[in-house]
């Protein structure tokens, strides 16, 4: 137990609560936090395992909101592209990818926050694009929830539909990329001490987030989700500047 970082575990709990309230999962917060404690390969492996517990909890707690049509249209391309992204992790320069992700999140979040009336129809073509991009990002960078959050916020979904559908898609992504990361050698034995704690944190954090959501009106939910995405984009760009 002396090798454990309890501060990291506490921050993981906060990431899970915020990820639940925002509706797009904890990896968008968990990955930047984990980067301060682990190498990039370990971050990818731990994120995939942590998210399995996190998203199973959301599926159980928000199951009544599941939209099966969106699940298929977003989920299938997400699974295909997370595998492609995972296999390409050793090919691309991560700094350029993080720069693109940060700019993408900031620009689109600001667009939908300023243009409040702007809504993208959840038709099949838009759903497929909205599934491919976060899937690819999740496989390559360890996080794609913010991009999917942007997609689903743009669809203007009811918050329970948003969270349940996003969580189910995220679970399918994590299940797929766990095998890819294992194949790549990213799941290390010395990191396994954190796994039992992260599995419990996924459940507890989701439950706390659901209780908080009861006090958030639907009209505020989209604004909160987009604001969190904007913050994530700014943090991503700031982290890159600090590395230079």
JSON list of N, CA, C and O in Angstrom, two decimals, residues 67-78 122-132 155 165 169:
[
{"chain": "A", "resi": 67, "resn": "UNK", "atom": "N", "xyz": [-30.66, 5.17, -25.88]},
{"chain": "A", "resi": 67, "resn": "UNK", "atom": "CA", "xyz": [-31.22, 5.34, -27.23]},
{"chain": "A", "resi": 67, "resn": "UNK", "atom": "C", "xyz": [-30.55, 4.30, -28.13]},
{"chain": "A", "resi": 67, "resn": "UNK", "atom": "O", "xyz": [-29.38, 4.47, -28.52]},
{"chain": "A", "resi": 68, "resn": "UNK", "atom": "N", "xyz": [-31.26, 3.23, -28.48]},
{"chain": "A", "resi": 68, "resn": "UNK", "atom": "CA", "xyz": [-30.67, 2.12, -29.22]},
{"chain": "A", "resi": 68, "resn": "UNK", "atom": "C", "xyz": [-30.26, 2.51, -30.63]},
{"chain": "A", "resi": 68, "resn": "UNK", "atom": "O", "xyz": [-29.27, 1.99, -31.16]},
{"chain": "A", "resi": 69, "resn": "UNK", "atom": "N", "xyz": [-31.01, 3.41, -31.25]},
{"chain": "A", "resi": 69, "resn": "UNK", "atom": "CA", "xyz": [-30.66, 3.83, -32.61]},
{"chain": "A", "resi": 69, "resn": "UNK", "atom": "C", "xyz": [-29.32, 4.57, -32.63]},
{"chain": "A", "resi": 69, "resn": "UNK", "atom": "O", "xyz": [-28.45, 4.29, -33.45]},
{"chain": "A", "resi": 70, "resn": "UNK", "atom": "N", "xyz": [-29.16, 5.52, -31.70]},
{"chain": "A", "resi": 70, "resn": "UNK", "atom": "CA", "xyz": [-27.89, 6.24, -31.61]},
{"chain": "A", "resi": 70, "resn": "UNK", "atom": "C", "xyz": [-26.75, 5.31, -31.20]},
{"chain": "A", "resi": 70, "resn": "UNK", "atom": "O", "xyz": [-25.62, 5.47, -31.65]},
{"chain": "A", "resi": 71, "resn": "UNK", "atom": "N", "xyz": [-27.07, 4.35, -30.35]},
{"chain": "A", "resi": 71, "resn": "UNK", "atom": "CA", "xyz": [-26.07, 3.39, -29.90]},
{"chain": "A", "resi": 71, "resn": "UNK", "atom": "C", "xyz": [-25.45, 2.66, -31.09]},
{"chain": "A", "resi": 71, "resn": "UNK", "atom": "O", "xyz": [-24.23, 2.51, -31.18]},
{"chain": "A", "resi": 72, "resn": "UNK", "atom": "N", "xyz": [-26.29, 2.24, -32.03]},
{"chain": "A", "resi": 72, "resn": "UNK", "atom": "CA", "xyz": [-25.80, 1.52, -33.22]},
{"chain": "A", "resi": 72, "resn": "UNK", "atom": "C", "xyz": [-25.06, 2.47, -34.15]},
{"chain": "A", "resi": 72, "resn": "UNK", "atom": "O", "xyz": [-23.94, 2.18, -34.60]},
{"chain": "A", "resi": 73, "resn": "UNK", "atom": "N", "xyz": [-25.65, 3.63, -34.43]},
{"chain": "A", "resi": 73, "resn": "UNK", "atom": "CA", "xyz": [-25.07, 4.56, -35.41]},
{"chain": "A", "resi": 73, "resn": "UNK", "atom": "C", "xyz": [-23.76, 5.19, -34.94]},
{"chain": "A", "resi": 73, "resn": "UNK", "atom": "O", "xyz": [-22.88, 5.49, -35.75]},
{"chain": "A", "resi": 74, "resn": "UNK", "atom": "N", "xyz": [-23.63, 5.41, -33.63]},
{"chain": "A", "resi": 74, "resn": "UNK", "atom": "CA", "xyz": [-22.40, 5.98, -33.10]},
{"chain": "A", "resi": 74, "resn": "UNK", "atom": "C", "xyz": [-21.45, 4.88, -32.63]},
{"chain": "A", "resi": 74, "resn": "UNK", "atom": "O", "xyz": [-20.24, 4.96, -32.81]},
{"chain": "A", "resi": 75, "resn": "UNK", "atom": "N", "xyz": [-22.02, 3.83, -32.04]},
{"chain": "A", "resi": 75, "resn": "UNK", "atom": "CA", "xyz": [-21.21, 2.79, -31.42]},
{"chain": "A", "resi": 75, "resn": "UNK", "atom": "C", "xyz": [-20.38, 1.97, -32.39]},
{"chain": "A", "resi": 75, "resn": "UNK", "atom": "O", "xyz": [-19.19, 1.72, -32.14]},
{"chain": "A", "resi": 76, "resn": "UNK", "atom": "N", "xyz": [-20.96, 1.53, -33.50]},
{"chain": "A", "resi": 76, "resn": "UNK", "atom": "CA", "xyz": [-20.24, 0.68, -34.45]},
{"chain": "A", "resi": 76, "resn": "UNK", "atom": "C", "xyz": [-19.01, 1.38, -35.04]},
{"chain": "A", "resi": 76, "resn": "UNK", "atom": "O", "xyz": [-17.90, 0.84, -35.00]},
{"chain": "A", "resi": 77, "resn": "UNK", "atom": "N", "xyz": [-19.16, 2.61, -35.58]},
{"chain": "A", "resi": 77, "resn": "UNK", "atom": "CA", "xyz": [-17.95, 3.29, -36.08]},
{"chain": "A", "resi": 77, "resn": "UNK", "atom": "C", "xyz": [-16.95, 3.60, -34.97]},
{"chain": "A", "resi": 77, "resn": "UNK", "atom": "O", "xyz": [-15.74, 3.62, -35.20]},
{"chain": "A", "resi": 78, "resn": "UNK", "atom": "N", "xyz": [-17.44, 3.84, -33.74]},
{"chain": "A", "resi": 78, "resn": "UNK", "atom": "CA", "xyz": [-16.53, 4.09, -32.61]},
{"chain": "A", "resi": 78, "resn": "UNK", "atom": "C", "xyz": [-15.63, 2.89, -32.36]},
{"chain": "A", "resi": 78, "resn": "UNK", "atom": "O", "xyz": [-14.42, 3.03, -32.15]},
{"chain": "A", "resi": 122, "resn": "UNK", "atom": "N", "xyz": [-29.61, 14.55, -35.14]},
{"chain": "A", "resi": 122, "resn": "UNK", "atom": "CA", "xyz": [-28.99, 13.24, -34.91]},
{"chain": "A", "resi": 122, "resn": "UNK", "atom": "C", "xyz": [-29.31, 12.22, -36.00]},
{"chain": "A", "resi": 122, "resn": "UNK", "atom": "O", "xyz": [-29.74, 11.10, -35.72]},
{"chain": "A", "resi": 123, "resn": "UNK", "atom": "N", "xyz": [-29.13, 12.63, -37.27]},
{"chain": "A", "resi": 123, "resn": "UNK", "atom": "CA", "xyz": [-29.37, 11.71, -38.38]},
{"chain": "A", "resi": 123, "resn": "UNK", "atom": "C", "xyz": [-28.20, 10.75, -38.50]},
{"chain": "A", "resi": 123, "resn": "UNK", "atom": "O", "xyz": [-27.13, 10.96, -37.91]},
{"chain": "A", "resi": 124, "resn": "UNK", "atom": "N", "xyz": [-28.37, 9.71, -39.30]},
{"chain": "A", "resi": 124, "resn": "UNK", "atom": "CA", "xyz": [-27.39, 8.62, -39.37]},
{"chain": "A", "resi": 124, "resn": "UNK", "atom": "C", "xyz": [-26.00, 9.12, -39.76]},
{"chain": "A", "resi": 124, "resn": "UNK", "atom": "O", "xyz": [-25.00, 8.74, -39.13]},
{"chain": "A", "resi": 125, "resn": "UNK", "atom": "N", "xyz": [-25.90, 9.97, -40.78]},
{"chain": "A", "resi": 125, "resn": "UNK", "atom": "CA", "xyz": [-24.59, 10.45, -41.24]},
{"chain": "A", "resi": 125, "resn": "UNK", "atom": "C", "xyz": [-23.85, 11.20, -40.13]},
{"chain": "A", "resi": 125, "resn": "UNK", "atom": "O", "xyz": [-22.65, 10.97, -39.88]},
{"chain": "A", "resi": 126, "resn": "UNK", "atom": "N", "xyz": [-24.54, 12.12, -39.45]},
{"chain": "A", "resi": 126, "resn": "UNK", "atom": "CA", "xyz": [-23.92, 12.90, -38.38]},
{"chain": "A", "resi": 126, "resn": "UNK", "atom": "C", "xyz": [-23.51, 12.00, -37.21]},
{"chain": "A", "resi": 126, "resn": "UNK", "atom": "O", "xyz": [-22.47, 12.22, -36.58]},
{"chain": "A", "resi": 127, "resn": "UNK", "atom": "N", "xyz": [-24.34, 10.99, -36.92]},
{"chain": "A", "resi": 127, "resn": "UNK", "atom": "CA", "xyz": [-24.04, 10.06, -35.83]},
{"chain": "A", "resi": 127, "resn": "UNK", "atom": "C", "xyz": [-22.80, 9.23, -36.15]},
{"chain": "A", "resi": 127, "resn": "UNK", "atom": "O", "xyz": [-21.96, 8.98, -35.26]},
{"chain": "A", "resi": 128, "resn": "UNK", "atom": "N", "xyz": [-22.65, 8.80, -37.39]},
{"chain": "A", "resi": 128, "resn": "UNK", "atom": "CA", "xyz": [-21.48, 8.00, -37.80]},
{"chain": "A", "resi": 128, "resn": "UNK", "atom": "C", "xyz": [-20.20, 8.82, -37.67]},
{"chain": "A", "resi": 128, "resn": "UNK", "atom": "O", "xyz": [-19.19, 8.35, -37.15]},
{"chain": "A", "resi": 129, "resn": "UNK", "atom": "N", "xyz": [-20.26, 10.07, -38.15]},
{"chain": "A", "resi": 129, "resn": "UNK", "atom": "CA", "xyz": [-19.09, 10.96, -38.01]},
{"chain": "A", "resi": 129, "resn": "UNK", "atom": "C", "xyz": [-18.79, 11.21, -36.54]},
{"chain": "A", "resi": 129, "resn": "UNK", "atom": "O", "xyz": [-17.64, 11.18, -36.10]},
{"chain": "A", "resi": 130, "resn": "UNK", "atom": "N", "xyz": [-19.86, 11.43, -35.76]},
{"chain": "A", "resi": 130, "resn": "UNK", "atom": "CA", "xyz": [-19.72, 11.68, -34.33]},
{"chain": "A", "resi": 130, "resn": "UNK", "atom": "C", "xyz": [-19.26, 10.48, -33.54]},
{"chain": "A", "resi": 130, "resn": "UNK", "atom": "O", "xyz": [-18.87, 10.60, -32.38]},
{"chain": "A", "resi": 131, "resn": "UNK", "atom": "N", "xyz": [-19.29, 9.29, -34.14]},
{"chain": "A", "resi": 131, "resn": "UNK", "atom": "CA", "xyz": [-18.77, 8.09, -33.50]},
{"chain": "A", "resi": 131, "resn": "UNK", "atom": "C", "xyz": [-17.35, 7.79, -33.93]},
{"chain": "A", "resi": 131, "resn": "UNK", "atom": "O", "xyz": [-16.53, 7.34, -33.12]},
{"chain": "A", "resi": 132, "resn": "UNK", "atom": "N", "xyz": [-17.03, 8.07, -35.19]},
{"chain": "A", "resi": 132, "resn": "UNK", "atom": "CA", "xyz": [-15.71, 7.76, -35.73]},
{"chain": "A", "resi": 132, "resn": "UNK", "atom": "C", "xyz": [-14.61, 8.61, -35.08]},
{"chain": "A", "resi": 132, "resn": "UNK", "atom": "O", "xyz": [-13.56, 8.08, -34.69]},
{"chain": "A", "resi": 155, "resn": "UNK", "atom": "N", "xyz": [-26.56, 17.43, -30.47]},
{"chain": "A", "resi": 155, "resn": "UNK", "atom": "CA", "xyz": [-27.83, 16.76, -30.76]},
{"chain": "A", "resi": 155, "resn": "UNK", "atom": "C", "xyz": [-28.94, 17.21, -29.81]},
{"chain": "A", "resi": 155, "resn": "UNK", "atom": "O", "xyz": [-30.11, 16.90, -30.01]},
{"chain": "A", "resi": 165, "resn": "UNK", "atom": "N", "xyz": [-26.52, 6.56, -23.25]},
{"chain": "A", "resi": 165, "resn": "UNK", "atom": "CA", "xyz": [-26.06, 6.19, -24.59]},
{"chain": "A", "resi": 165, "resn": "UNK", "atom": "C", "xyz": [-24.55, 6.38, -24.71]},
{"chain": "A", "resi": 165, "resn": "UNK", "atom": "O", "xyz": [-23.84, 5.51, -25.25]},
{"chain": "A", "resi": 169, "resn": "UNK", "atom": "N", "xyz": [-21.69, 3.33, -25.36]},
{"chain": "A", "resi": 169, "resn": "UNK", "atom": "CA", "xyz": [-20.73, 3.43, -26.46]},
{"chain": "A", "resi": 169, "resn": "UNK", "atom": "C", "xyz": [-19.30, 3.40, -25.91]},
{"chain": "A", "resi": 169, "resn": "UNK", "atom": "O", "xyz": [-18.42, 2.72, -26.45]}
]
